[in-house]
PDB file of C-alpha atoms in Angstrom:
ATOM      1  CA  GLN A   1       0.000   0.000   0.000  1.00  0.00           C
ATOM      2  CA  GLN A   2       2.824   2.357   0.854  1.00  0.00           C
ATOM      3  CA  GLN A   3       5.072   1.398  -2.038  1.00  0.00           C
ATOM      4  CA  VAL A   4       6.117   3.534  -4.945  1.00  0.00           C
ATOM      5  CA  LYS A   5       7.263   1.452  -7.908  1.00  0.00           C
ATOM      6  CA  GLN A   6       9.763   2.961 -10.317  1.00  0.00           C
ATOM      7  CA  SER A   7      11.021   1.847 -13.705  1.00  0.00           C
ATOM      8  CA  PRO A   8      13.343   1.357 -15.457  1.00  0.00           C
ATOM      9  CA  GLN A   9      16.203   0.499 -13.075  1.00  0.00           C
ATOM     10  CA  SER A  10      18.692   1.942 -15.523  1.00  0.00           C
ATOM     11  CA  LEU A  11      18.476   4.036 -18.651  1.00  0.00           C
ATOM     12  CA  ILE A  12      21.014   4.948 -21.289  1.00  0.00           C
ATOM     13  CA  VAL A  13      20.270   7.895 -23.538  1.00  0.00           C
ATOM     14  CA  GLN A  14      22.235   9.741 -26.167  1.00  0.00           C
ATOM     15  CA  LYS A  15      22.928  13.422 -25.691  1.00  0.00           C
ATOM     16  CA  GLY A  16      19.961  15.420 -26.920  1.00  0.00           C
ATOM     17  CA  GLY A  17      17.528  12.555 -26.440  1.00  0.00           C
ATOM     18  CA  ILE A  18      14.515  12.302 -24.159  1.00  0.00           C
ATOM     19  CA  SER A  19      14.788  10.402 -20.889  1.00  0.00           C
ATOM     20  CA  ILE A  20      11.565   9.017 -19.444  1.00  0.00           C
ATOM     21  CA  ILE A  21      11.224   7.509 -15.980  1.00  0.00           C
ATOM     22  CA  ASN A  22       7.949   6.107 -14.700  1.00  0.00           C
ATOM     23  CA  CYS A  23       6.460   5.649 -11.248  1.00  0.00           C
ATOM     24  CA  ALA A  24       3.276   4.137  -9.889  1.00  0.00           C
ATOM     25  CA  TYR A  25       1.722   4.259  -6.450  1.00  0.00           C
ATOM     26  CA  GLU A  26      -1.162   2.643  -4.606  1.00  0.00           C
ATOM     27  CA  ASN A  27      -1.822   4.849  -1.606  1.00  0.00           C
ATOM     28  CA  THR A  28      -4.490   7.341  -2.641  1.00  0.00           C
ATOM     29  CA  ALA A  29      -3.667   9.453   0.412  1.00  0.00           C
ATOM     30  CA  PHE A  30      -0.411  10.533  -1.221  1.00  0.00           C
ATOM     31  CA  ASP A  31      -0.830  14.122  -2.329  1.00  0.00           C
ATOM     32  CA  TYR A  32       2.630  15.377  -3.160  1.00  0.00           C
ATOM     33  CA  PHE A  33       5.036  13.791  -5.612  1.00  0.00           C
ATOM     34  CA  PRO A  34       8.619  15.070  -5.747  1.00  0.00           C
ATOM     35  CA  TRP A  35      11.468  13.845  -7.909  1.00  0.00           C
ATOM     36  CA  TYR A  36      14.958  13.783  -6.473  1.00  0.00           C
ATOM     37  CA  GLN A  37      18.287  13.765  -8.283  1.00  0.00           C
ATOM     38  CA  GLN A  38      21.273  12.147  -6.630  1.00  0.00           C
ATOM     39  CA  PHE A  39      24.881  12.334  -7.763  1.00  0.00           C
ATOM     40  CA  PRO A  40      27.433   9.804  -6.466  1.00  0.00           C
ATOM     41  CA  GLY A  41      28.455  10.561  -2.887  1.00  0.00           C
ATOM     42  CA  LYS A  42      25.786  13.213  -2.460  1.00  0.00           C
ATOM     43  CA  GLY A  43      22.400  13.361  -0.817  1.00  0.00           C
ATOM     44  CA  PRO A  44      19.179  13.480  -2.831  1.00  0.00           C
ATOM     45  CA  ALA A  45      18.269  16.963  -4.041  1.00  0.00           C
ATOM     46  CA  LEU A  46      14.786  18.055  -5.039  1.00  0.00           C
ATOM     47  CA  LEU A  47      14.473  18.409  -8.800  1.00  0.00           C
ATOM     48  CA  ILE A  48      10.791  19.082  -9.413  1.00  0.00           C
ATOM     49  CA  ALA A  49       7.511  18.214  -7.692  1.00  0.00           C
ATOM     50  CA  ILE A  50       3.809  18.044  -8.492  1.00  0.00           C
ATOM     51  CA  ARG A  51       0.496  17.931  -6.692  1.00  0.00           C
ATOM     52  CA  PRO A  52      -2.259  15.658  -8.035  1.00  0.00           C
ATOM     53  CA  ASP A  53      -4.566  18.552  -8.943  1.00  0.00           C
ATOM     54  CA  VAL A  54      -2.478  19.244 -12.049  1.00  0.00           C
ATOM     55  CA  SER A  55      -1.638  16.870 -14.867  1.00  0.00           C
ATOM     56  CA  GLU A  56       1.672  18.352 -15.895  1.00  0.00           C
ATOM     57  CA  LYS A  57       4.398  20.579 -14.529  1.00  0.00           C
ATOM     58  CA  LYS A  58       7.363  21.847 -16.491  1.00  0.00           C
ATOM     59  CA  GLU A  59      10.549  23.442 -15.242  1.00  0.00           C
ATOM     60  CA  GLY A  60      13.122  24.012 -17.932  1.00  0.00           C
ATOM     61  CA  ARG A  61      14.010  20.689 -19.521  1.00  0.00           C
ATOM     62  CA  PHE A  62      12.229  18.700 -16.808  1.00  0.00           C
ATOM     63  CA  THR A  63       8.534  17.816 -16.985  1.00  0.00           C
ATOM     64  CA  ILE A  64       6.369  15.746 -14.668  1.00  0.00           C
ATOM     65  CA  SER A  65       3.284  14.139 -16.174  1.00  0.00           C
ATOM     66  CA  PHE A  66       0.674  12.976 -13.668  1.00  0.00           C
ATOM     67  CA  ASN A  67      -2.235  10.578 -14.246  1.00  0.00           C
ATOM     68  CA  LYS A  68      -4.344  10.527 -11.117  1.00  0.00           C
ATOM     69  CA  SER A  69      -6.827   7.889 -12.292  1.00  0.00           C
ATOM     70  CA  ALA A  70      -4.015   5.493 -13.182  1.00  0.00           C
ATOM     71  CA  LYS A  71      -1.995   6.467 -10.086  1.00  0.00           C
ATOM     72  CA  GLN A  72       1.050   6.980 -12.242  1.00  0.00           C
ATOM     73  CA  PHE A  73       3.489   9.799 -12.796  1.00  0.00           C
ATOM     74  CA  SER A  74       6.563  10.198 -14.907  1.00  0.00           C
ATOM     75  CA  LEU A  75       9.609  12.398 -15.339  1.00  0.00           C
ATOM     76  CA  HIS A  76      10.634  13.530 -18.809  1.00  0.00           C
ATOM     77  CA  ILE A  77      14.052  15.050 -19.363  1.00  0.00           C
ATOM     78  CA  MET A  78      14.183  16.800 -22.714  1.00  0.00           C
ATOM     79  CA  ASP A  79      17.454  17.401 -24.553  1.00  0.00           C
ATOM     80  CA  SER A  80      19.279  15.142 -22.094  1.00  0.00           C
ATOM     81  CA  GLN A  81      22.854  16.184 -21.301  1.00  0.00           C
ATOM     82  CA  PRO A  82      25.833  14.243 -19.921  1.00  0.00           C
ATOM     83  CA  GLY A  83      25.556  16.394 -16.797  1.00  0.00           C
ATOM     84  CA  ASP A  84      22.116  14.860 -16.206  1.00  0.00           C
ATOM     85  CA  SER A  85      23.771  11.488 -15.564  1.00  0.00           C
ATOM     86  CA  ALA A  86      22.687  10.652 -12.017  1.00  0.00           C
ATOM     87  CA  THR A  87      20.266   8.495 -10.067  1.00  0.00           C
ATOM     88  CA  TYR A  88      16.694   9.724 -10.086  1.00  0.00           C
ATOM     89  CA  PHE A  89      14.168   8.851  -7.409  1.00  0.00           C
ATOM     90  CA  CYS A  90      10.475   9.484  -7.486  1.00  0.00           C
ATOM     91  CA  ALA A  91       8.853   9.917  -4.097  1.00  0.00           C
ATOM     92  CA  ALA A  92       5.512  10.561  -2.501  1.00  0.00           C
ATOM     93  CA  PHE A  93       4.107  11.756   0.751  1.00  0.00           C
ATOM     94  CA  GLU A  94       0.909  12.684   2.502  1.00  0.00           C
ATOM     95  CA  ALA A  95       1.168  16.378   3.209  1.00  0.00           C
ATOM     96  CA  GLY A  96      -2.131  16.531   5.035  1.00  0.00           C
ATOM     97  CA  GLY A  97      -3.634  14.729   7.980  1.00  0.00           C
ATOM     98  CA  THR A  98      -1.247  13.432  10.602  1.00  0.00           C
ATOM     99  CA  SER A  99       1.705  13.126   8.258  1.00  0.00           C
ATOM    100  CA  TYR A 100       4.990  14.497   9.458  1.00  0.00           C
ATOM    101  CA  GLY A 101       6.383  14.643   5.951  1.00  0.00           C
ATOM    102  CA  LYS A 102       7.761  11.114   5.614  1.00  0.00           C
ATOM    103  CA  LEU A 103       8.889  10.478   2.050  1.00  0.00           C
ATOM    104  CA  THR A 104       8.325   7.111   0.386  1.00  0.00           C
ATOM    105  CA  PHE A 105      10.878   6.629  -2.371  1.00  0.00           C
ATOM    106  CA  GLY A 106      10.853   4.575  -5.540  1.00  0.00           C
ATOM    107  CA  GLN A 107      13.687   2.178  -6.254  1.00  0.00           C
ATOM    108  CA  GLY A 108      15.681   4.671  -8.292  1.00  0.00           C
ATOM    109  CA  THR A 109      16.767   4.908 -11.932  1.00  0.00           C
ATOM    110  CA  ILE A 110      20.396   5.229 -12.929  1.00  0.00           C
ATOM    111  CA  LEU A 111      20.481   7.542 -15.923  1.00  0.00           C
ATOM    112  CA  THR A 112      23.524   7.627 -18.172  1.00  0.00           C
ATOM    113  CA  VAL A 113      23.643  10.197 -20.949  1.00  0.00           C
ATOM    114  CA  HIS A 114      26.296   9.474 -23.548  1.00  0.00           C
ATOM    115  CA  PRO A 115      27.932  12.431 -25.295  1.00  0.00           C
TER     116      PRO A 115
ATOM    117  CA  GLU B   1      22.702  28.906   1.014  1.00  0.00           C
ATOM    118  CA  PRO B   2      21.709  27.022   4.174  1.00  0.00           C
ATOM    119  CA  GLU B   3      22.408  23.312   4.142  1.00  0.00           C
ATOM    120  CA  VAL B   4      22.104  20.206   6.250  1.00  0.00           C
ATOM    121  CA  THR B   5      25.516  19.025   7.396  1.00  0.00           C
ATOM    122  CA  GLN B   6      26.395  15.526   8.541  1.00  0.00           C
ATOM    123  CA  THR B   7      29.439  14.148  10.306  1.00  0.00           C
ATOM    124  CA  PRO B   8      31.402  12.032   9.874  1.00  0.00           C
ATOM    125  CA  SER B   9      31.292  11.459   6.127  1.00  0.00           C
ATOM    126  CA  HIS B  10      32.497   7.897   6.606  1.00  0.00           C
ATOM    127  CA  GLN B  11      32.495   5.725   9.713  1.00  0.00           C
ATOM    128  CA  VAL B  12      33.932   2.254  10.021  1.00  0.00           C
ATOM    129  CA  THR B  13      32.948   0.310  13.100  1.00  0.00           C
ATOM    130  CA  GLN B  14      33.224  -3.186  14.468  1.00  0.00           C
ATOM    131  CA  MET B  15      30.100  -5.297  14.710  1.00  0.00           C
ATOM    132  CA  GLY B  16      28.501  -4.890  18.126  1.00  0.00           C
ATOM    133  CA  GLN B  17      29.885  -1.411  18.687  1.00  0.00           C
ATOM    134  CA  GLU B  18      27.787   1.688  19.232  1.00  0.00           C
ATOM    135  CA  VAL B  19      27.873   4.488  16.683  1.00  0.00           C
ATOM    136  CA  ILE B  20      26.479   7.998  16.734  1.00  0.00           C
ATOM    137  CA  LEU B  21      25.797   9.784  13.501  1.00  0.00           C
ATOM    138  CA  ARG B  22      25.510  13.514  13.747  1.00  0.00           C
ATOM    139  CA  CYS B  23      23.512  16.053  11.809  1.00  0.00           C
ATOM    140  CA  VAL B  24      23.073  19.793  11.958  1.00  0.00           C
ATOM    141  CA  PRO B  25      19.745  20.614  10.295  1.00  0.00           C
ATOM    142  CA  ILE B  26      18.957  23.992   8.773  1.00  0.00           C
ATOM    143  CA  SER B  27      18.526  26.398  11.662  1.00  0.00           C
ATOM    144  CA  ASN B  28      14.874  27.399  11.304  1.00  0.00           C
ATOM    145  CA  HIS B  29      13.608  23.946  10.394  1.00  0.00           C
ATOM    146  CA  LEU B  30      11.210  22.114  12.664  1.00  0.00           C
ATOM    147  CA  TYR B  31      10.918  18.601  11.212  1.00  0.00           C
ATOM    148  CA  PHE B  32      13.862  16.239  11.170  1.00  0.00           C
ATOM    149  CA  TYR B  33      14.351  12.868   9.555  1.00  0.00           C
ATOM    150  CA  TRP B  34      16.770  10.015   9.156  1.00  0.00           C
ATOM    151  CA  TYR B  35      16.793   7.875   6.039  1.00  0.00           C
ATOM    152  CA  ARG B  36      19.142   5.135   4.967  1.00  0.00           C
ATOM    153  CA  GLN B  37      20.245   3.795   1.616  1.00  0.00           C
ATOM    154  CA  ILE B  38      21.851   0.393   1.341  1.00  0.00           C
ATOM    155  CA  LEU B  39      24.272   0.360  -1.589  1.00  0.00           C
ATOM    156  CA  GLY B  40      22.406   0.178  -4.872  1.00  0.00           C
ATOM    157  CA  GLN B  41      18.985   0.235  -3.260  1.00  0.00           C
ATOM    158  CA  LYS B  42      16.314   2.824  -2.646  1.00  0.00           C
ATOM    159  CA  VAL B  43      16.270   5.436   0.072  1.00  0.00           C
ATOM    160  CA  GLU B  44      14.289   4.143   3.062  1.00  0.00           C
ATOM    161  CA  PHE B  45      12.627   6.143   5.811  1.00  0.00           C
ATOM    162  CA  LEU B  46      13.799   5.439   9.340  1.00  0.00           C
ATOM    163  CA  VAL B  47      12.311   8.051  11.653  1.00  0.00           C
ATOM    164  CA  SER B  48      10.819  11.524  11.846  1.00  0.00           C
ATOM    165  CA  PHE B  49      11.228  13.871  14.799  1.00  0.00           C
ATOM    166  CA  TYR B  50       9.152  16.895  15.660  1.00  0.00           C
ATOM    167  CA  ASN B  51       8.646  18.934  18.800  1.00  0.00           C
ATOM    168  CA  ASN B  52      11.382  16.973  20.589  1.00  0.00           C
ATOM    169  CA  GLU B  53       9.847  13.591  20.105  1.00  0.00           C
ATOM    170  CA  ILE B  54       9.610  10.824  17.538  1.00  0.00           C
ATOM    171  CA  SER B  55       6.566  11.439  15.373  1.00  0.00           C
ATOM    172  CA  GLU B  56       6.829   8.396  13.148  1.00  0.00           C
ATOM    173  CA  LYS B  57       9.180   5.456  12.698  1.00  0.00           C
ATOM    174  CA  SER B  58       9.547   2.568  10.297  1.00  0.00           C
ATOM    175  CA  GLU B  59       9.882  -1.143  11.001  1.00  0.00           C
ATOM    176  CA  ILE B  60      13.626  -0.764  10.452  1.00  0.00           C
ATOM    177  CA  PHE B  61      13.869   1.585  13.427  1.00  0.00           C
ATOM    178  CA  ASP B  62      13.921  -1.039  16.175  1.00  0.00           C
ATOM    179  CA  ASP B  63      15.179  -0.856  19.746  1.00  0.00           C
ATOM    180  CA  GLN B  64      18.776  -0.693  18.535  1.00  0.00           C
ATOM    181  CA  PHE B  65      18.128   2.761  17.122  1.00  0.00           C
ATOM    182  CA  SER B  66      17.504   6.015  18.929  1.00  0.00           C
ATOM    183  CA  VAL B  67      17.435   9.682  18.006  1.00  0.00           C
ATOM    184  CA  GLU B  68      18.102  12.738  20.036  1.00  0.00           C
ATOM    185  CA  ARG B  69      18.206  16.473  19.685  1.00  0.00           C
ATOM    186  CA  PRO B  70      20.533  17.234  22.585  1.00  0.00           C
ATOM    187  CA  ASP B  71      20.693  20.969  21.970  1.00  0.00           C
ATOM    188  CA  GLY B  72      19.193  23.511  19.631  1.00  0.00           C
ATOM    189  CA  SER B  73      21.309  22.558  16.670  1.00  0.00           C
ATOM    190  CA  ASN B  74      22.343  18.893  16.592  1.00  0.00           C
ATOM    191  CA  PHE B  75      20.225  15.895  15.679  1.00  0.00           C
ATOM    192  CA  THR B  76      21.786  12.490  16.262  1.00  0.00           C
ATOM    193  CA  LEU B  77      21.098   8.906  15.316  1.00  0.00           C
ATOM    194  CA  LYS B  78      22.517   6.254  17.626  1.00  0.00           C
ATOM    195  CA  ILE B  79      22.838   2.594  16.782  1.00  0.00           C
ATOM    196  CA  ARG B  80      23.534   0.718  20.009  1.00  0.00           C
ATOM    197  CA  SER B  81      24.966  -2.546  18.761  1.00  0.00           C
ATOM    198  CA  THR B  82      25.769  -2.428  15.078  1.00  0.00           C
ATOM    199  CA  LYS B  83      25.181  -5.378  12.789  1.00  0.00           C
ATOM    200  CA  LEU B  84      26.698  -6.082   9.397  1.00  0.00           C
ATOM    201  CA  GLU B  85      23.357  -5.287   7.755  1.00  0.00           C
ATOM    202  CA  ASP B  86      23.445  -1.768   9.216  1.00  0.00           C
ATOM    203  CA  SER B  87      26.109  -0.921   6.646  1.00  0.00           C
ATOM    204  CA  ALA B  88      24.531   1.773   4.515  1.00  0.00           C
ATOM    205  CA  MET B  89      24.511   5.454   3.691  1.00  0.00           C
ATOM    206  CA  TYR B  90      22.554   7.366   6.326  1.00  0.00           C
ATOM    207  CA  PHE B  91      20.944  10.639   5.344  1.00  0.00           C
ATOM    208  CA  CYS B  92      19.630  13.313   7.628  1.00  0.00           C
ATOM    209  CA  ALA B  93      16.943  15.641   6.281  1.00  0.00           C
ATOM    210  CA  SER B  94      15.053  18.608   7.611  1.00  0.00           C
ATOM    211  CA  ARG B  95      12.031  20.594   6.636  1.00  0.00           C
ATOM    212  CA  ARG B  96      10.712  23.967   7.787  1.00  0.00           C
ATOM    213  CA  ARG B  97       7.105  22.839   7.690  1.00  0.00           C
ATOM    214  CA  VAL B  98       5.204  19.975   6.112  1.00  0.00           C
ATOM    215  CA  ARG B  99       2.829  22.371   4.505  1.00  0.00           C
ATOM    216  CA  THR B 100       2.216  26.095   4.418  1.00  0.00           C
ATOM    217  CA  GLY B 101      -1.353  26.499   3.206  1.00  0.00           C
ATOM    218  CA  PRO B 102      -1.547  24.774  -0.166  1.00  0.00           C
ATOM    219  CA  VAL B 103       2.203  24.831  -0.601  1.00  0.00           C
ATOM    220  CA  ASN B 104       4.300  21.839   0.344  1.00  0.00           C
ATOM    221  CA  THR B 105       7.748  22.559   1.629  1.00  0.00           C
ATOM    222  CA  GLU B 106      10.915  20.949   0.477  1.00  0.00           C
ATOM    223  CA  ALA B 107      12.928  18.481   2.515  1.00  0.00           C
ATOM    224  CA  PHE B 108      16.655  19.223   2.407  1.00  0.00           C
ATOM    225  CA  PHE B 109      19.045  16.310   2.646  1.00  0.00           C
ATOM    226  CA  GLY B 110      22.575  16.216   3.974  1.00  0.00           C
ATOM    227  CA  GLN B 111      25.493  14.640   2.146  1.00  0.00           C
ATOM    228  CA  GLY B 112      25.166  11.451   4.124  1.00  0.00           C
ATOM    229  CA  THR B 113      27.341   9.337   6.400  1.00  0.00           C
ATOM    230  CA  ARG B 114      28.605   6.097   4.950  1.00  0.00           C
ATOM    231  CA  LEU B 115      28.557   3.530   7.755  1.00  0.00           C
ATOM    232  CA  THR B 116      30.597   0.399   7.252  1.00  0.00           C
ATOM    233  CA  VAL B 117      30.230  -2.354   9.835  1.00  0.00           C
ATOM    234  CA  VAL B 118      33.015  -4.933   9.761  1.00  0.00           C
TER     235      VAL B 118
END
């Protein structure tokens, strides 16, 4: 019930290509969906986030698409660059109710962008 | 830019020994968390701490674990008797609020402490 499932585990993209990472959740109480980017030896850093009352959010080359009925959301990285090579985690949490902001993470996707 | 700082960056300890991982959250933050990441796996929630008490904990956070905010700045995770399977990267995170009206607030993560139990 609390899981967030993420795919693929790894992704290789050529420079300039589109990277797409998918996540699915079951807990309908989740109401905030951030994506984190993690470089080796570093902590996760917030990349972009979405609430379920919108279907899409774009920030620069990064776009989240959200399908509430399917309980799925995805990250699209347009014009992928070698500097985007990192591990990407989707996450979810219940911002309302008695939640204290615990994040539930997906399994992570290792993105490699070849020059 | 304010950041969450963790010390040490790497700790090697013998099985059965006690370790204390230290974190200095961002100064005006009120919610504090510990997460862990076993090598190659996902980030897992351990515990949240608010108003000087544990607000939520996971199944991983058993009696061997404890957290403390001994003063106004530090937030520590203690593992009383380490096991080999405790080897992981431990991340501290903090958040100003969970929500401000309709706006969710970001959780900031530290760089992590790599714990190796031998």
